[in-house]
């Protein structure tokens, strides 16, 4: 099958896949993903937990002692549960950066529209921060992260945390959703790209907001409260420009930001777990996490 975008061949069938995104598929997907085993890889262990009433999967290295932590909000258009690759990535982050990773199982649209998913994510982070000792994590070294729609939720949690005097030590955003206005050049250009595109993105916002007023992170004027941030984009992704613009906004306001633009990639390329480009990107994220935790430890 030909693809009019020069996406790297290592992504295989995913370079041609355009997922269904309608109400009929959400329930079926939730049932299937809920039954699949949560494989996190070797050298780490996983257990189901609750953070302030919000379910999550906690992944930890096979070591004892107090660890830094990453509170992670998975992608899926605000409507799908975490996929297998989210759990595999969590295992790589936990093992590679020697940290605990909590993959938060937040409420999903359209049954639970904005602001419920955001409320769940903030509640999970706040509980982890305020009860760090119970989870054997270092309260001064808690990072937030998210991919796609989860990136939007992570940014929202940073804002809400600042309002109550909490501040994560680091933020990791992977091809994030950040702008509900959908007016960037990449949004106008990539209307039929595989894995995600502007048409699906418009449906996503409709399902999530359901007519409610909302100011997305890209519309915030002051972002100086953000912690050091790592932002990664995919080349052939309608979300590319809004993430790149957000990185520039953070930089212009004095926030330490590392911006990585991957080439030959489409949105959600993590799903191709054996692709050299995926492995390279994952290694870069682990390096960034490790460096952030080290810096936070030196500051504390």
CSV table of C-alpha atoms in Angstrom, one decimal:
chain,number,residue,atom,x,y,z
A,1,UNK,CA,0.0,0.0,0.0
A,2,UNK,CA,1.4,3.4,-1.0
A,3,UNK,CA,1.5,6.3,1.3
A,4,UNK,CA,1.8,9.9,0.0
A,5,UNK,CA,3.8,10.8,3.1
A,6,UNK,CA,7.5,9.7,3.3
A,7,UNK,CA,7.0,8.0,6.6
A,8,UNK,CA,9.8,5.6,7.7
A,9,UNK,CA,9.3,2.1,6.5
A,10,UNK,CA,10.1,0.7,10.0
A,11,UNK,CA,6.6,1.7,11.1
A,12,UNK,CA,5.1,-1.0,8.8
A,13,UNK,CA,1.3,-1.2,8.7
A,14,UNK,CA,0.9,1.6,11.1
A,15,UNK,CA,2.2,4.1,8.5
A,16,UNK,CA,-1.1,3.3,6.6
A,17,UNK,CA,-3.5,2.9,9.5
A,18,UNK,CA,-6.3,5.4,10.1
A,19,UNK,CA,-8.1,4.4,13.3
A,20,UNK,CA,-11.9,4.6,13.6
A,21,UNK,CA,-13.0,7.3,16.0
A,22,UNK,CA,-16.7,7.1,16.8
A,23,UNK,CA,-18.9,6.3,19.7
A,24,UNK,CA,-19.6,2.8,18.4
A,25,UNK,CA,-15.9,1.9,18.9
A,26,UNK,CA,-15.2,3.3,22.3
A,27,UNK,CA,-17.1,0.7,24.3
A,28,UNK,CA,-15.6,-2.2,22.3
A,29,UNK,CA,-12.1,-0.8,22.6
A,30,UNK,CA,-12.5,-0.3,26.3
A,31,UNK,CA,-13.6,-4.0,26.7
A,32,UNK,CA,-10.7,-5.3,24.6
A,33,UNK,CA,-8.0,-3.1,26.2
A,34,UNK,CA,-9.3,-3.9,29.6
A,35,UNK,CA,-8.8,-7.6,29.1
A,36,UNK,CA,-5.3,-7.4,27.6
A,37,UNK,CA,-2.4,-8.1,30.0
A,38,UNK,CA,-0.5,-5.1,31.2
A,39,UNK,CA,3.0,-6.1,30.0
A,40,UNK,CA,5.7,-3.8,31.3
A,41,UNK,CA,8.8,-5.7,30.3
A,42,UNK,CA,11.7,-7.2,32.3
A,43,UNK,CA,13.4,-5.8,35.4
A,44,UNK,CA,10.3,-4.0,36.7
A,45,UNK,CA,7.1,-5.0,38.5
A,46,UNK,CA,3.6,-3.6,38.2
A,47,UNK,CA,0.6,-3.4,40.5
A,48,UNK,CA,-2.8,-1.9,40.4
A,49,UNK,CA,-3.2,1.0,42.8
A,50,UNK,CA,-5.5,4.0,43.5
A,51,UNK,CA,-4.3,7.6,43.8
A,52,UNK,CA,-6.9,9.5,45.7
A,53,UNK,CA,-9.6,7.3,44.4
A,54,UNK,CA,-8.3,7.3,40.8
A,55,UNK,CA,-7.1,3.9,39.5
A,56,UNK,CA,-3.6,3.6,38.1
A,57,UNK,CA,-0.9,1.1,37.3
A,58,UNK,CA,2.3,1.6,39.3
A,59,UNK,CA,5.4,0.3,37.7
A,60,UNK,CA,8.6,0.2,39.7
A,61,UNK,CA,12.2,-1.2,39.3
A,62,UNK,CA,13.0,-4.4,41.2
A,63,UNK,CA,14.8,-2.4,43.8
A,64,UNK,CA,13.9,-1.1,47.3
A,65,UNK,CA,14.1,2.5,48.7
A,66,UNK,CA,12.6,5.8,47.9
A,67,UNK,CA,12.4,6.7,44.2
A,68,UNK,CA,11.6,9.7,42.0
A,69,UNK,CA,8.3,9.3,40.2
A,70,UNK,CA,6.6,10.0,36.9
A,71,UNK,CA,2.8,10.5,36.9
A,72,UNK,CA,1.8,9.6,33.4
A,73,UNK,CA,-1.4,10.5,31.5
A,74,UNK,CA,-1.8,8.3,28.4
A,75,UNK,CA,-3.0,9.4,25.0
A,76,UNK,CA,-6.1,8.1,23.2
A,77,UNK,CA,-8.1,11.2,22.1
A,78,UNK,CA,-9.5,11.6,25.7
A,79,UNK,CA,-11.7,8.6,24.8
A,80,UNK,CA,-9.5,5.4,24.7
A,81,UNK,CA,-7.9,3.5,27.5
A,82,UNK,CA,-4.2,3.1,27.7
A,83,UNK,CA,-2.8,0.8,25.0
A,84,UNK,CA,-0.2,-1.9,25.3
A,85,UNK,CA,2.6,0.4,24.2
A,86,UNK,CA,1.8,2.8,27.0
A,87,UNK,CA,2.6,0.1,29.6
A,88,UNK,CA,5.7,-1.1,27.7
A,89,UNK,CA,6.9,2.5,27.7
A,90,UNK,CA,6.2,2.9,31.4
A,91,UNK,CA,8.4,-0.1,32.0
A,92,UNK,CA,11.2,1.4,30.0
A,93,UNK,CA,10.9,4.7,31.8
A,94,UNK,CA,10.8,3.0,35.2
A,95,UNK,CA,13.8,0.8,34.5
A,96,UNK,CA,15.9,3.3,32.5
A,97,UNK,CA,15.3,6.3,34.8
A,98,UNK,CA,15.1,4.3,38.0
A,99,UNK,CA,11.8,5.7,39.0
A,100,UNK,CA,8.3,4.7,39.8
A,101,UNK,CA,5.8,5.3,37.0
A,102,UNK,CA,2.1,5.7,37.6
A,103,UNK,CA,-0.1,5.3,34.5
A,104,UNK,CA,-3.3,7.0,35.5
A,105,UNK,CA,-6.6,5.4,34.4
A,106,UNK,CA,-8.6,8.6,34.2
A,107,UNK,CA,-12.3,8.9,33.2
A,108,UNK,CA,-12.9,8.9,29.4
A,109,UNK,CA,-15.0,11.0,27.1
A,110,UNK,CA,-17.6,11.2,25.7
A,111,UNK,CA,-19.3,9.6,28.7
A,112,UNK,CA,-17.1,11.8,31.0
A,113,UNK,CA,-16.4,15.0,29.1
A,114,UNK,CA,-14.3,18.0,30.3
A,115,UNK,CA,-13.5,18.7,33.0
A,116,UNK,CA,-13.8,15.1,34.5
A,117,UNK,CA,-10.6,13.6,32.9
A,118,UNK,CA,-8.7,16.7,34.1
A,119,UNK,CA,-10.1,16.4,37.6
A,120,UNK,CA,-9.0,12.8,37.8
A,121,UNK,CA,-5.5,13.5,36.6
A,122,UNK,CA,-5.1,16.4,39.0
A,123,UNK,CA,-6.5,14.4,41.9
A,124,UNK,CA,-4.0,11.6,41.2
A,125,UNK,CA,-1.0,13.9,41.0
A,126,UNK,CA,-2.0,15.8,44.2
A,127,UNK,CA,-2.6,12.7,46.1
A,128,UNK,CA,0.8,11.3,45.1
A,129,UNK,CA,2.5,14.6,46.0
A,130,UNK,CA,0.8,14.8,49.4
A,131,UNK,CA,1.2,11.1,50.3
A,132,UNK,CA,4.7,10.5,48.7
A,133,UNK,CA,6.0,8.7,51.8
A,134,UNK,CA,3.2,6.1,51.5
A,135,UNK,CA,4.3,5.3,48.0
A,136,UNK,CA,8.0,5.4,48.7
A,137,UNK,CA,8.6,8.2,46.3
A,138,UNK,CA,10.5,11.5,46.7
A,139,UNK,CA,8.0,14.4,46.8
A,140,UNK,CA,10.7,16.8,45.5
A,141,UNK,CA,11.2,14.6,42.4
A,142,UNK,CA,7.8,14.0,40.9
A,143,UNK,CA,7.5,14.6,37.2
A,144,UNK,CA,4.4,14.7,35.0
A,145,UNK,CA,4.1,13.3,31.5
A,146,UNK,CA,1.7,12.6,28.8
A,147,UNK,CA,1.4,11.7,25.1
A,148,UNK,CA,-1.2,13.1,22.7
A,149,UNK,CA,-4.4,14.0,24.6
A,150,UNK,CA,-2.5,13.0,27.8
A,151,UNK,CA,-0.1,15.8,27.1
A,152,UNK,CA,-3.0,18.3,27.3
A,153,UNK,CA,-4.0,16.8,30.6
A,154,UNK,CA,-0.5,17.0,31.9
A,155,UNK,CA,-0.3,20.7,31.0
A,156,UNK,CA,-3.6,21.3,32.7
A,157,UNK,CA,-2.4,19.5,35.8
A,158,UNK,CA,0.7,21.8,35.9
A,159,UNK,CA,-1.6,24.8,35.8
A,160,UNK,CA,-3.9,23.6,38.5
A,161,UNK,CA,-0.9,22.5,40.7
A,162,UNK,CA,0.5,26.0,40.5
A,163,UNK,CA,-2.8,27.3,41.8
A,164,UNK,CA,-2.4,25.3,45.1
A,165,UNK,CA,1.3,25.7,45.5
A,166,UNK,CA,2.5,22.4,44.0
A,167,UNK,CA,5.1,22.2,41.3
A,168,UNK,CA,6.3,19.0,39.5
A,169,UNK,CA,10.1,18.9,38.9
A,170,UNK,CA,9.7,18.2,35.2
A,171,UNK,CA,7.2,17.8,32.4
A,172,UNK,CA,7.4,15.4,29.5
A,173,UNK,CA,5.1,16.1,26.5
A,174,UNK,CA,5.1,13.6,23.6
A,175,UNK,CA,3.3,14.8,20.4
A,176,UNK,CA,0.9,16.6,22.7
A,177,UNK,CA,-2.6,18.0,22.0
A,178,UNK,CA,-2.4,21.7,23.1
A,179,UNK,CA,-4.6,23.9,20.9
A,180,UNK,CA,-8.4,23.5,20.6
A,181,UNK,CA,-8.5,26.3,18.0
A,182,UNK,CA,-7.0,24.0,15.3
A,183,UNK,CA,-5.6,26.9,13.2
A,184,UNK,CA,-2.0,25.9,12.6
A,185,UNK,CA,-0.4,25.1,9.3
A,186,UNK,CA,0.1,21.5,10.2
A,187,UNK,CA,-3.5,21.2,11.2
A,188,UNK,CA,-4.6,22.6,7.8
A,189,UNK,CA,-2.1,20.4,6.0
A,190,UNK,CA,-2.4,17.0,7.6
A,191,UNK,CA,-6.0,16.1,7.2
A,192,UNK,CA,-5.5,12.4,6.1
A,193,UNK,CA,-2.3,11.3,7.8
A,194,UNK,CA,-2.2,7.8,9.4
A,195,UNK,CA,-2.7,7.2,13.1
A,196,UNK,CA,-4.1,10.7,13.6
A,197,UNK,CA,-5.1,13.7,11.5
A,198,UNK,CA,-7.1,17.0,11.6
A,199,UNK,CA,-10.4,15.3,10.9
A,200,UNK,CA,-10.1,13.0,13.9
A,201,UNK,CA,-8.8,15.9,16.0
A,202,UNK,CA,-11.9,17.9,15.4
A,203,UNK,CA,-14.1,14.9,16.5
A,204,UNK,CA,-11.9,14.5,19.5
A,205,UNK,CA,-12.5,18.1,20.7
A,206,UNK,CA,-16.3,17.7,20.1
A,207,UNK,CA,-16.4,14.5,22.2
A,208,UNK,CA,-14.3,16.0,24.9
A,209,UNK,CA,-15.8,19.5,25.2
A,210,UNK,CA,-19.4,18.9,24.1
A,211,UNK,CA,-20.0,22.6,23.6
A,212,UNK,CA,-18.3,23.8,26.8
A,213,UNK,CA,-16.1,26.9,26.9
A,214,UNK,CA,-12.5,26.1,27.2
A,215,UNK,CA,-9.1,27.8,27.0
A,216,UNK,CA,-6.5,25.2,25.8
A,217,UNK,CA,-2.9,25.4,27.0
A,218,UNK,CA,-1.8,27.1,23.7
A,219,UNK,CA,-4.1,30.0,24.6
A,220,UNK,CA,-2.6,30.7,28.0
A,221,UNK,CA,-0.7,34.0,27.9
A,222,UNK,CA,1.5,33.4,31.0
A,223,UNK,CA,3.3,30.0,31.2
A,224,UNK,CA,6.2,31.0,33.5
A,225,UNK,CA,4.9,28.6,36.1
A,226,UNK,CA,5.9,25.6,34.1
A,227,UNK,CA,8.7,23.4,35.3
A,228,UNK,CA,11.6,22.3,32.9
A,229,UNK,CA,9.9,20.7,30.0
A,230,UNK,CA,10.7,18.2,27.3
A,231,UNK,CA,8.6,18.4,24.1
A,232,UNK,CA,8.7,15.9,21.3
A,233,UNK,CA,6.9,16.1,18.0
A,234,UNK,CA,6.3,13.8,15.0
A,235,UNK,CA,7.0,15.2,11.5
A,236,UNK,CA,3.7,14.1,9.7
A,237,UNK,CA,1.3,15.0,12.5
A,238,UNK,CA,-1.4,17.6,12.5
A,239,UNK,CA,-0.4,18.4,16.1
A,240,UNK,CA,3.2,19.2,15.2
A,241,UNK,CA,2.9,23.0,15.0
A,242,UNK,CA,1.0,23.6,18.1
A,243,UNK,CA,3.6,21.7,20.1
A,244,UNK,CA,6.5,23.5,18.4
A,245,UNK,CA,4.8,26.9,19.1
A,246,UNK,CA,4.3,25.9,22.8
A,247,UNK,CA,7.9,25.0,23.1
A,248,UNK,CA,8.8,28.5,21.7
A,249,UNK,CA,6.4,30.2,24.1
A,250,UNK,CA,7.9,28.4,27.1
A,251,UNK,CA,11.4,29.3,26.0
A,252,UNK,CA,10.5,33.0,25.4
A,253,UNK,CA,9.2,33.2,29.0
A,254,UNK,CA,12.3,31.8,30.5
A,255,UNK,CA,11.2,28.2,31.1
A,256,UNK,CA,13.9,25.6,30.4
A,257,UNK,CA,12.7,23.6,27.5
A,258,UNK,CA,14.2,20.8,25.3
A,259,UNK,CA,12.4,20.4,22.0
A,260,UNK,CA,12.9,17.3,19.9
A,261,UNK,CA,11.4,17.1,16.3
A,262,UNK,CA,11.5,13.5,15.1
A,263,UNK,CA,11.8,12.9,11.3
A,264,UNK,CA,9.9,10.4,9.2
A,265,UNK,CA,7.4,9.9,11.9
A,266,UNK,CA,3.6,10.1,12.3
A,267,UNK,CA,1.5,10.6,15.4
A,268,UNK,CA,1.5,7.7,17.8
A,269,UNK,CA,4.6,6.1,16.3
A,270,UNK,CA,5.4,4.5,19.7
A,271,UNK,CA,3.1,1.7,18.7
A,272,UNK,CA,5.8,0.3,16.4
A,273,UNK,CA,7.9,-0.9,19.3
A,274,UNK,CA,10.7,-2.4,17.2
A,275,UNK,CA,11.2,0.6,14.9
A,276,UNK,CA,14.7,2.1,15.3
A,277,UNK,CA,13.1,5.5,15.4
A,278,UNK,CA,10.9,4.5,18.3
A,279,UNK,CA,13.7,3.0,20.2
A,280,UNK,CA,15.8,6.2,19.6
A,281,UNK,CA,13.0,8.4,20.8
A,282,UNK,CA,12.4,6.3,23.9
A,283,UNK,CA,16.1,6.4,24.8
A,284,UNK,CA,16.0,10.2,24.5
A,285,UNK,CA,13.0,10.5,26.8
A,286,UNK,CA,14.7,8.2,29.4
A,287,UNK,CA,17.8,10.4,29.2
A,288,UNK,CA,15.7,13.5,29.8
A,289,UNK,CA,13.9,12.0,32.7
A,290,UNK,CA,17.2,10.8,34.3
A,291,UNK,CA,18.7,14.2,33.9
A,292,UNK,CA,15.7,16.0,35.3
A,293,UNK,CA,15.6,13.7,38.4
A,294,UNK,CA,19.3,14.3,38.9
A,295,UNK,CA,18.9,18.1,38.7
A,296,UNK,CA,16.0,18.0,41.1
A,297,UNK,CA,18.0,16.0,43.6
A,298,UNK,CA,20.8,18.5,43.5
A,299,UNK,CA,18.4,21.4,44.1
A,300,UNK,CA,16.7,19.7,47.1
